[in-house]
Short mmCIF file of N, CA and C in Angstrom, two decimals:
data_model
loop_
_atom_site.label_atom_id
_atom_site.label_comp_id
_atom_site.label_asym_id
_atom_site.label_seq_id
_atom_site.Cartn_x
_atom_site.Cartn_y
_atom_site.Cartn_z
N LEU A 1 -16.03 -7.50 -0.61
CA LEU A 1 -15.78 -7.73 0.92
C LEU A 1 -15.58 -9.25 1.29
N SER A 2 -15.88 -10.01 0.42
CA SER A 2 -15.61 -11.55 0.56
C SER A 2 -14.50 -11.72 0.41
N ASN A 3 -13.67 -11.27 -0.91
CA ASN A 3 -12.38 -11.41 -1.21
C ASN A 3 -11.58 -10.75 -0.06
N ALA A 4 -11.91 -9.48 0.37
CA ALA A 4 -11.14 -8.64 1.35
C ALA A 4 -11.04 -9.56 2.50
N ALA A 5 -11.92 -10.17 3.01
CA ALA A 5 -12.06 -10.93 4.34
C ALA A 5 -11.20 -12.29 4.10
N ILE A 6 -11.38 -12.69 3.04
CA ILE A 6 -10.61 -13.94 2.84
C ILE A 6 -8.99 -13.87 2.70
N SER A 7 -8.73 -12.62 2.15
CA SER A 7 -7.28 -12.42 2.26
C SER A 7 -6.81 -12.18 3.34
N LEU A 8 -7.55 -11.62 4.63
CA LEU A 8 -7.06 -11.41 5.98
C LEU A 8 -6.64 -13.02 6.46
N THR A 9 -7.25 -14.05 6.06
CA THR A 9 -6.95 -15.37 6.71
C THR A 9 -5.45 -15.61 6.16
N LEU A 10 -4.77 -14.97 5.47
CA LEU A 10 -3.51 -15.11 5.04
C LEU A 10 -2.44 -14.68 6.04
N ASP A 11 -2.87 -13.88 6.96
CA ASP A 11 -2.24 -13.20 8.11
C ASP A 11 -2.43 -14.03 9.38
N ASP A 12 -1.18 -14.21 9.92
CA ASP A 12 -1.15 -15.03 11.43
C ASP A 12 -1.60 -13.89 12.30
N VAL A 13 -2.75 -14.09 12.95
CA VAL A 13 -3.37 -13.39 13.80
C VAL A 13 -3.62 -14.15 15.07
N ARG A 14 -3.32 -13.80 16.24
CA ARG A 14 -3.77 -14.36 17.57
C ARG A 14 -4.93 -13.78 18.17
N TYR A 15 -5.95 -14.28 18.73
CA TYR A 15 -7.01 -13.73 19.16
C TYR A 15 -6.82 -12.75 20.42
N ASP A 16 -6.99 -11.54 20.68
CA ASP A 16 -6.56 -10.84 21.99
C ASP A 16 -7.56 -9.86 21.94
N PRO A 17 -8.58 -9.82 23.08
CA PRO A 17 -9.52 -9.05 23.08
C PRO A 17 -9.27 -7.67 23.99
N SER A 18 -8.02 -7.32 24.19
CA SER A 18 -7.54 -6.55 25.00
C SER A 18 -8.00 -5.07 24.45
N TYR A 19 -8.14 -4.09 25.25
CA TYR A 19 -8.27 -2.57 24.83
C TYR A 19 -7.15 -2.00 24.58
N PHE A 20 -6.99 -1.15 23.41
CA PHE A 20 -5.76 -0.69 22.80
C PHE A 20 -6.02 0.79 22.51
N SER A 21 -5.01 1.76 22.88
CA SER A 21 -5.13 3.17 22.33
C SER A 21 -4.77 3.04 20.76
N ILE A 22 -5.62 3.44 19.70
CA ILE A 22 -5.14 3.53 18.57
C ILE A 22 -5.56 4.95 17.89
N ASP A 23 -4.80 5.12 16.85
CA ASP A 23 -4.95 6.28 15.98
C ASP A 23 -6.51 6.52 15.42
N TYR A 24 -6.71 7.79 15.36
CA TYR A 24 -8.04 8.22 14.69
C TYR A 24 -7.89 9.31 13.84
N PRO A 25 -8.24 9.14 12.74
CA PRO A 25 -9.03 7.87 11.92
C PRO A 25 -8.01 6.95 11.67
N GLY A 26 -8.63 5.80 10.99
CA GLY A 26 -7.79 4.81 10.40
C GLY A 26 -6.87 3.90 11.54
N GLY A 27 -7.23 3.97 12.70
CA GLY A 27 -6.45 3.31 13.56
C GLY A 27 -6.87 1.91 13.65
N ASP A 28 -5.63 1.03 14.09
CA ASP A 28 -5.86 -0.42 14.19
C ASP A 28 -5.13 -0.88 15.33
N VAL A 29 -5.45 -2.02 15.95
CA VAL A 29 -4.71 -2.61 16.81
C VAL A 29 -3.49 -3.47 16.13
N PRO A 30 -2.49 -4.04 16.91
CA PRO A 30 -1.29 -4.42 16.17
C PRO A 30 -1.88 -5.41 15.23
N PRO A 31 -1.23 -5.25 13.81
CA PRO A 31 -1.64 -6.48 12.89
C PRO A 31 -1.43 -7.81 13.24
N ASP A 32 -0.83 -8.29 14.40
CA ASP A 32 -0.68 -9.68 14.53
C ASP A 32 -1.76 -10.17 15.69
N ILE A 33 -2.75 -9.15 15.95
CA ILE A 33 -3.69 -9.53 16.92
C ILE A 33 -5.05 -8.93 16.46
N GLY A 34 -6.10 -9.67 17.00
CA GLY A 34 -7.36 -9.19 16.63
C GLY A 34 -8.53 -9.96 17.35
N VAL A 35 -9.78 -9.68 17.06
CA VAL A 35 -10.96 -10.54 17.61
C VAL A 35 -11.85 -10.23 16.33
N CYS A 36 -13.17 -11.00 16.49
CA CYS A 36 -13.99 -10.99 15.30
C CYS A 36 -14.34 -9.60 14.67
N THR A 37 -14.53 -8.74 15.32
CA THR A 37 -14.88 -7.48 14.83
C THR A 37 -13.62 -6.81 14.03
N ASP A 38 -12.51 -7.11 14.58
CA ASP A 38 -11.16 -6.72 13.54
C ASP A 38 -11.34 -7.29 12.32
N VAL A 39 -11.81 -8.54 11.98
CA VAL A 39 -12.00 -8.77 10.88
C VAL A 39 -12.60 -8.02 9.96
N ILE A 40 -13.94 -7.71 10.54
CA ILE A 40 -14.87 -7.01 9.70
C ILE A 40 -14.25 -5.54 9.58
N ILE A 41 -13.71 -4.83 10.35
CA ILE A 41 -13.24 -3.71 10.32
C ILE A 41 -12.02 -3.61 9.14
N ARG A 42 -11.13 -4.53 9.15
CA ARG A 42 -9.92 -4.64 8.25
C ARG A 42 -10.67 -5.06 6.94
N ALA A 43 -11.55 -5.86 6.79
CA ALA A 43 -11.96 -6.24 5.43
C ALA A 43 -12.84 -5.22 4.77
N TYR A 44 -13.69 -4.22 5.65
CA TYR A 44 -14.06 -2.96 4.87
C TYR A 44 -12.98 -2.14 4.88
N ARG A 45 -12.08 -1.88 5.52
CA ARG A 45 -11.02 -0.94 5.08
C ARG A 45 -10.23 -1.31 3.63
N LYS A 46 -10.17 -2.48 3.50
CA LYS A 46 -9.69 -3.08 2.16
C LYS A 46 -10.31 -2.37 1.15
N VAL A 47 -11.79 -2.26 1.16
CA VAL A 47 -12.77 -1.73 0.25
C VAL A 47 -13.09 -0.31 0.14
N GLY A 48 -12.36 0.46 1.35
CA GLY A 48 -12.55 1.72 1.29
C GLY A 48 -13.36 2.37 2.11
N ILE A 49 -14.01 1.49 3.25
CA ILE A 49 -15.01 1.85 4.04
C ILE A 49 -14.21 1.87 5.45
N ASP A 50 -14.12 2.81 6.11
CA ASP A 50 -13.72 3.21 7.64
C ASP A 50 -14.73 2.93 8.71
N LEU A 51 -14.99 1.82 9.31
CA LEU A 51 -15.92 1.75 10.15
C LEU A 51 -15.77 2.60 11.45
N GLN A 52 -14.29 2.47 11.92
CA GLN A 52 -14.05 3.48 13.11
C GLN A 52 -14.48 4.88 13.05
N VAL A 53 -14.43 5.37 12.04
CA VAL A 53 -14.90 6.67 11.70
C VAL A 53 -16.42 6.97 11.64
N LEU A 54 -17.04 5.93 10.89
CA LEU A 54 -18.57 5.76 10.70
C LEU A 54 -19.40 5.63 11.83
N VAL A 55 -18.68 4.63 12.72
CA VAL A 55 -19.28 4.34 13.95
C VAL A 55 -19.32 5.50 14.91
N HIS A 56 -18.12 6.13 14.98
CA HIS A 56 -17.77 6.98 16.07
C HIS A 56 -18.77 8.32 15.78
N GLU A 57 -18.65 8.61 14.27
CA GLU A 57 -19.56 9.90 13.95
C GLU A 57 -20.99 9.83 14.36
N ASP A 58 -21.55 8.34 14.07
CA ASP A 58 -22.93 7.98 14.42
C ASP A 58 -23.19 8.12 15.90
N MET A 59 -22.18 7.35 16.86
CA MET A 59 -22.50 7.46 18.23
C MET A 59 -22.16 8.69 18.62
N ALA A 60 -21.19 9.52 18.14
CA ALA A 60 -21.15 11.00 18.90
C ALA A 60 -22.51 11.72 18.61
N LYS A 61 -23.17 11.68 17.50
CA LYS A 61 -24.40 12.45 17.27
C LYS A 61 -25.73 11.60 18.00
N ASN A 62 -25.62 10.32 18.06
CA ASN A 62 -26.74 9.42 18.41
C ASN A 62 -26.46 8.64 19.53
N PHE A 63 -25.59 9.09 20.68
CA PHE A 63 -25.24 8.14 21.63
C PHE A 63 -26.17 7.14 22.34
N ASP A 64 -27.15 7.88 22.71
CA ASP A 64 -28.41 7.29 23.17
C ASP A 64 -29.08 5.94 22.44
N ALA A 65 -28.78 5.89 21.36
CA ALA A 65 -29.31 4.89 20.40
C ALA A 65 -28.32 3.55 20.42
N TYR A 66 -27.03 3.50 21.12
CA TYR A 66 -26.30 2.52 21.13
C TYR A 66 -26.36 2.04 22.60
N PRO A 67 -25.93 0.75 22.56
CA PRO A 67 -26.04 -0.15 23.99
C PRO A 67 -25.46 0.66 24.83
N THR A 68 -26.01 0.30 26.25
CA THR A 68 -24.97 0.97 27.26
C THR A 68 -24.37 -0.31 28.20
N ILE A 69 -24.19 -1.49 27.64
CA ILE A 69 -23.55 -2.48 28.36
C ILE A 69 -22.19 -1.99 29.18
N TRP A 70 -21.62 -1.35 28.61
CA TRP A 70 -20.17 -0.97 29.21
C TRP A 70 -20.11 0.11 30.03
N GLU A 71 -21.46 0.69 30.45
CA GLU A 71 -21.40 2.06 30.91
C GLU A 71 -20.64 3.25 30.42
N ALA A 72 -20.56 3.38 29.28
CA ALA A 72 -19.83 4.53 28.77
C ALA A 72 -20.62 5.78 28.74
N LYS A 73 -19.98 6.86 29.03
CA LYS A 73 -20.49 8.12 29.03
C LYS A 73 -20.48 8.91 27.69
N ARG A 74 -19.56 8.41 26.69
CA ARG A 74 -19.33 8.99 25.66
C ARG A 74 -18.57 8.05 24.69
N SER A 75 -18.91 8.43 23.25
CA SER A 75 -18.21 7.49 22.64
C SER A 75 -16.54 7.48 22.66
N ASP A 76 -16.15 6.31 22.16
CA ASP A 76 -14.48 6.20 22.48
C ASP A 76 -14.17 5.54 21.06
N THR A 77 -13.18 6.36 20.43
CA THR A 77 -12.57 6.11 19.07
C THR A 77 -11.93 4.51 19.14
N ASN A 78 -11.25 4.36 20.23
CA ASN A 78 -10.35 3.10 20.41
C ASN A 78 -11.05 1.84 20.37
N ILE A 79 -12.48 2.08 20.55
CA ILE A 79 -13.17 0.69 20.97
C ILE A 79 -14.45 0.51 20.47
N ASP A 80 -15.33 1.50 20.46
CA ASP A 80 -16.59 1.33 19.98
C ASP A 80 -16.93 0.78 18.76
N HIS A 81 -16.42 0.80 17.57
CA HIS A 81 -16.12 -0.19 16.48
C HIS A 81 -15.89 -1.44 16.76
N ARG A 82 -15.13 -1.98 17.63
CA ARG A 82 -14.60 -3.33 18.01
C ARG A 82 -15.64 -4.14 18.77
N ARG A 83 -16.87 -3.47 19.13
CA ARG A 83 -17.70 -4.11 19.87
C ARG A 83 -19.02 -4.58 18.97
N VAL A 84 -19.36 -5.99 18.97
CA VAL A 84 -20.45 -6.45 18.21
C VAL A 84 -21.57 -5.64 18.41
N PRO A 85 -22.30 -5.59 19.43
CA PRO A 85 -23.42 -4.77 19.59
C PRO A 85 -23.51 -3.37 19.06
N ASN A 86 -22.28 -2.60 19.15
CA ASN A 86 -22.62 -1.19 18.36
C ASN A 86 -22.33 -1.42 17.12
N LEU A 87 -21.57 -2.41 16.38
CA LEU A 87 -21.64 -2.74 14.77
C LEU A 87 -23.15 -3.11 14.56
N MET A 88 -23.66 -3.76 15.26
CA MET A 88 -24.92 -4.21 14.90
C MET A 88 -26.08 -3.01 14.92
N THR A 89 -25.88 -2.17 16.09
CA THR A 89 -26.65 -1.08 16.09
C THR A 89 -26.52 -0.14 14.91
N TYR A 90 -25.10 0.09 14.55
CA TYR A 90 -24.79 0.86 13.39
C TYR A 90 -25.30 0.40 11.95
N PHE A 91 -25.33 -0.83 11.90
CA PHE A 91 -25.94 -1.42 10.67
C PHE A 91 -27.30 -1.36 10.50
N GLU A 92 -28.24 -1.50 11.71
CA GLU A 92 -29.65 -1.29 11.93
C GLU A 92 -29.89 0.07 11.38
N ARG A 93 -29.30 0.93 12.20
CA ARG A 93 -29.43 2.44 11.86
C ARG A 93 -29.26 2.76 10.48
N MET A 94 -28.38 2.17 9.77
CA MET A 94 -28.07 2.45 8.19
C MET A 94 -28.96 1.70 7.24
N LYS A 95 -30.06 0.87 8.09
CA LYS A 95 -31.07 0.28 7.27
C LYS A 95 -30.28 -0.82 6.26
N SER A 96 -29.45 -1.56 6.97
CA SER A 96 -28.80 -2.59 6.45
C SER A 96 -29.22 -4.03 6.71
N GLU A 97 -30.12 -3.98 7.57
CA GLU A 97 -30.58 -5.35 8.37
C GLU A 97 -31.30 -6.24 7.18
N VAL A 98 -31.17 -7.40 7.21
CA VAL A 98 -31.57 -8.65 6.07
C VAL A 98 -32.17 -9.50 7.14
N ALA A 99 -33.29 -10.16 6.57
CA ALA A 99 -33.82 -11.29 7.49
C ALA A 99 -32.93 -12.34 7.91
N ILE A 100 -33.09 -12.89 9.12
CA ILE A 100 -32.40 -14.07 9.33
C ILE A 100 -33.17 -15.28 9.20
N THR A 101 -32.62 -16.22 8.36
CA THR A 101 -33.73 -17.33 7.81
C THR A 101 -32.61 -18.55 8.14
N GLU A 102 -33.35 -19.67 7.79
CA GLU A 102 -32.66 -21.12 7.87
C GLU A 102 -32.34 -21.30 6.30
N SER A 103 -32.35 -20.70 5.53
CA SER A 103 -32.17 -20.99 4.05
C SER A 103 -30.61 -20.25 3.64
N SER A 104 -29.81 -21.15 3.57
CA SER A 104 -28.46 -20.71 3.21
C SER A 104 -28.43 -19.77 1.82
N GLY A 105 -29.48 -19.96 1.02
CA GLY A 105 -29.29 -19.18 -0.20
C GLY A 105 -29.70 -17.53 0.12
N ASP A 106 -30.26 -17.32 1.08
CA ASP A 106 -30.57 -16.00 1.65
C ASP A 106 -29.33 -15.21 2.25
N TYR A 107 -27.97 -16.04 2.26
CA TYR A 107 -26.85 -15.12 2.71
C TYR A 107 -25.95 -15.21 1.83
N LEU A 108 -25.75 -13.94 1.15
CA LEU A 108 -24.76 -13.59 -0.09
C LEU A 108 -23.46 -13.49 0.48
N ALA A 109 -22.52 -13.65 -0.70
CA ALA A 109 -21.01 -13.20 -0.35
C ALA A 109 -21.02 -11.76 0.12
N GLY A 110 -20.29 -11.59 1.21
CA GLY A 110 -20.46 -9.86 1.70
C GLY A 110 -21.04 -9.80 2.76
N ASP A 111 -22.19 -10.65 3.08
CA ASP A 111 -23.06 -10.16 4.27
C ASP A 111 -22.41 -10.38 5.41
N LEU A 112 -22.93 -9.61 6.44
CA LEU A 112 -22.26 -9.90 7.83
C LEU A 112 -23.33 -10.67 8.57
N VAL A 113 -23.08 -11.58 9.45
CA VAL A 113 -23.86 -12.46 10.32
C VAL A 113 -23.21 -12.28 11.83
N CYS A 114 -24.39 -12.13 12.70
CA CYS A 114 -23.81 -12.05 14.09
C CYS A 114 -24.73 -13.21 14.88
N TRP A 115 -23.96 -13.58 15.80
CA TRP A 115 -24.28 -14.82 16.77
C TRP A 115 -24.53 -14.50 18.10
N ASN A 116 -25.31 -15.20 18.90
CA ASN A 116 -25.25 -15.24 20.45
C ASN A 116 -24.55 -16.63 20.65
N LEU A 117 -23.34 -16.62 21.21
CA LEU A 117 -22.77 -17.68 21.62
C LEU A 117 -23.11 -18.16 22.99
N GLY A 118 -23.95 -17.50 23.77
CA GLY A 118 -24.27 -17.80 25.13
C GLY A 118 -24.11 -16.78 26.09
N GLY A 119 -25.28 -16.26 26.85
CA GLY A 119 -25.17 -15.42 27.90
C GLY A 119 -25.09 -14.01 26.90
N THR A 120 -23.99 -13.30 27.29
CA THR A 120 -23.93 -11.91 26.71
C THR A 120 -22.70 -11.84 25.49
N ILE A 121 -22.06 -13.03 25.17
CA ILE A 121 -21.13 -13.30 24.34
C ILE A 121 -21.82 -13.03 22.91
N THR A 122 -21.32 -12.16 22.20
CA THR A 122 -21.70 -12.09 20.70
C THR A 122 -20.55 -12.16 19.81
N HIS A 123 -20.75 -12.60 18.55
CA HIS A 123 -19.91 -12.71 17.68
C HIS A 123 -20.28 -12.33 16.15
N ILE A 124 -19.33 -11.96 15.24
CA ILE A 124 -19.56 -11.47 14.01
C ILE A 124 -18.75 -12.03 12.91
N GLY A 125 -19.08 -12.24 11.86
CA GLY A 125 -18.47 -12.84 10.79
C GLY A 125 -18.83 -12.24 9.25
N VAL A 126 -17.89 -12.58 8.29
CA VAL A 126 -18.46 -12.22 6.89
C VAL A 126 -18.90 -13.57 6.19
N VAL A 127 -19.72 -13.32 5.46
CA VAL A 127 -20.31 -14.56 4.58
C VAL A 127 -19.43 -14.50 3.20
N ALA A 128 -18.53 -15.55 3.14
CA ALA A 128 -17.52 -15.84 2.25
C ALA A 128 -18.27 -16.27 0.84
N ASN A 129 -17.45 -16.09 -0.58
CA ASN A 129 -18.03 -16.57 -1.53
C ASN A 129 -17.29 -17.92 -1.97
N GLN A 130 -17.30 -18.65 -0.92
CA GLN A 130 -16.77 -20.00 -0.96
C GLN A 130 -17.61 -21.06 -0.29
N TYR A 131 -17.92 -22.33 -0.52
CA TYR A 131 -18.98 -23.02 0.13
C TYR A 131 -18.49 -24.26 0.84
N SER A 132 -19.29 -24.58 1.60
CA SER A 132 -19.34 -26.10 2.53
C SER A 132 -18.45 -27.24 1.44
N SER A 133 -18.16 -28.16 2.14
CA SER A 133 -17.62 -29.19 1.06
C SER A 133 -18.84 -29.95 0.39
N ASP A 134 -20.13 -29.81 0.90
CA ASP A 134 -21.33 -30.43 0.46
C ASP A 134 -21.92 -29.44 -0.63
N GLY A 135 -21.21 -28.22 -0.72
CA GLY A 135 -21.93 -26.99 -1.68
C GLY A 135 -23.05 -26.45 -1.07
N LYS A 136 -23.62 -26.89 -0.13
CA LYS A 136 -24.85 -26.41 0.74
C LYS A 136 -25.00 -25.14 1.53
N ARG A 137 -23.74 -24.64 1.84
CA ARG A 137 -23.69 -23.54 2.74
C ARG A 137 -22.33 -22.64 2.52
N PRO A 138 -22.76 -21.20 2.52
CA PRO A 138 -21.54 -20.40 2.28
C PRO A 138 -20.62 -20.46 3.54
N LEU A 139 -19.62 -20.33 3.21
CA LEU A 139 -18.41 -20.20 4.49
C LEU A 139 -18.48 -18.86 5.26
N ILE A 140 -17.84 -18.66 6.26
CA ILE A 140 -17.96 -17.56 7.05
C ILE A 140 -16.41 -17.46 7.40
N VAL A 141 -16.06 -16.11 7.10
CA VAL A 141 -14.62 -15.48 7.51
C VAL A 141 -14.88 -14.94 9.05
N HIS A 142 -14.21 -15.35 9.87
CA HIS A 142 -14.25 -14.94 11.34
C HIS A 142 -13.13 -15.20 12.15
N ASN A 143 -13.18 -14.75 13.45
CA ASN A 143 -12.07 -15.07 14.47
C ASN A 143 -12.56 -15.35 15.68
N ILE A 144 -12.61 -16.70 15.89
CA ILE A 144 -13.70 -17.03 17.24
C ILE A 144 -12.60 -17.57 18.36
N GLY A 145 -11.41 -17.12 17.95
CA GLY A 145 -10.47 -17.53 18.89
C GLY A 145 -8.97 -18.37 18.39
N ALA A 146 -9.06 -18.73 17.18
CA ALA A 146 -8.01 -19.46 16.45
C ALA A 146 -7.40 -18.73 15.29
N GLY A 147 -7.56 -17.31 15.31
CA GLY A 147 -7.14 -16.53 14.33
C GLY A 147 -8.21 -16.02 13.32
N GLN A 148 -7.83 -15.55 12.38
CA GLN A 148 -8.66 -15.45 11.16
C GLN A 148 -8.84 -16.45 10.33
N VAL A 149 -9.87 -17.22 10.11
CA VAL A 149 -10.04 -18.23 9.42
C VAL A 149 -11.52 -18.21 8.45
N VAL A 150 -11.59 -19.15 7.34
CA VAL A 150 -12.65 -19.50 6.76
C VAL A 150 -13.24 -20.66 7.20
N GLU A 151 -14.58 -20.72 7.63
CA GLU A 151 -15.21 -22.07 8.35
C GLU A 151 -16.84 -22.30 7.84
N ASP A 152 -17.01 -23.43 7.91
CA ASP A 152 -18.36 -23.65 7.81
C ASP A 152 -19.14 -23.70 9.12
N CYS A 153 -19.73 -22.47 9.38
CA CYS A 153 -20.05 -22.19 10.59
C CYS A 153 -21.71 -21.43 10.65
N LEU A 154 -22.13 -21.14 9.55
CA LEU A 154 -23.24 -20.32 9.20
C LEU A 154 -24.61 -20.39 10.34
N PHE A 155 -24.70 -21.48 10.48
CA PHE A 155 -25.91 -22.13 11.38
C PHE A 155 -25.67 -22.82 12.47
N ARG A 156 -24.04 -22.77 13.05
CA ARG A 156 -23.67 -23.23 14.02
C ARG A 156 -24.07 -22.72 15.48
N PHE A 157 -24.31 -21.59 15.23
CA PHE A 157 -24.73 -20.71 16.57
C PHE A 157 -25.98 -20.02 16.29
N THR A 158 -26.60 -19.34 17.41
CA THR A 158 -27.83 -18.85 17.55
C THR A 158 -27.73 -17.36 16.58
N GLN A 159 -28.10 -17.17 15.33
CA GLN A 159 -27.85 -15.89 14.66
C GLN A 159 -29.02 -14.83 15.61
N ILE A 160 -28.41 -13.55 15.62
CA ILE A 160 -29.10 -12.56 16.38
C ILE A 160 -29.02 -11.46 15.07
N GLY A 161 -28.29 -11.37 14.01
CA GLY A 161 -28.09 -10.40 13.15
C GLY A 161 -27.50 -10.86 11.71
N HIS A 162 -28.42 -10.25 10.88
CA HIS A 162 -27.76 -10.35 9.44
C HIS A 162 -27.87 -9.01 8.80
N TYR A 163 -26.83 -8.77 7.99
CA TYR A 163 -26.58 -7.33 7.28
C TYR A 163 -26.26 -7.55 6.08
N ARG A 164 -26.31 -6.48 5.44
CA ARG A 164 -25.80 -6.08 3.79
C ARG A 164 -25.53 -4.84 3.88
N TYR A 165 -24.24 -4.42 4.16
CA TYR A 165 -23.87 -2.85 4.27
C TYR A 165 -22.68 -2.69 3.15
N PRO A 166 -22.71 -1.60 2.59
CA PRO A 166 -23.86 -0.65 2.49
C PRO A 166 -25.20 -1.48 2.09
N SER A 167 -26.38 -0.86 2.38
CA SER A 167 -27.42 -1.32 1.97
C SER A 167 -27.47 -1.28 0.50
N THR A 168 -28.29 -2.29 0.07
CA THR A 168 -28.67 -2.34 -1.54
C THR A 168 -29.84 -1.62 -1.77
N ASP A 169 -30.64 -1.07 -0.96
CA ASP A 169 -32.05 -0.57 -1.08
C ASP A 169 -31.73 0.84 -1.62
#
């Protein structure tokens, strides 16, 4: 997953949080745009896991278990998998939650980390198999507004989720 996410940084992608109607299954927003969740979705697709389908199927069966932030009345295959709180809920439901710690050694390549950037703004990234210039922290593949990048930001924001999916238990 780490290598798949890193490969995405070679693509020129501008940040665009717009709602798009996309195919189902296997749908994606245009390849030259995306947000943080699109990094996750695209990386998992490269390793044969379609989060659009998995999140939709779980939400369709367990809609009340998911956040009601958007006041949706039913699942929406165009957007549900592109929302950080929905991905967090899905990973928690799949028993993929890992402890949030201050030890960089607890974060393995391919792990997912979620942050609160302030207020209700959430963010997600993939832990890379590359390290900070001082060798102390794994880098993160994410899109926080400047396209898909590999960056030293593991502890820059308040962490609200840490996942290893699929679960290794």
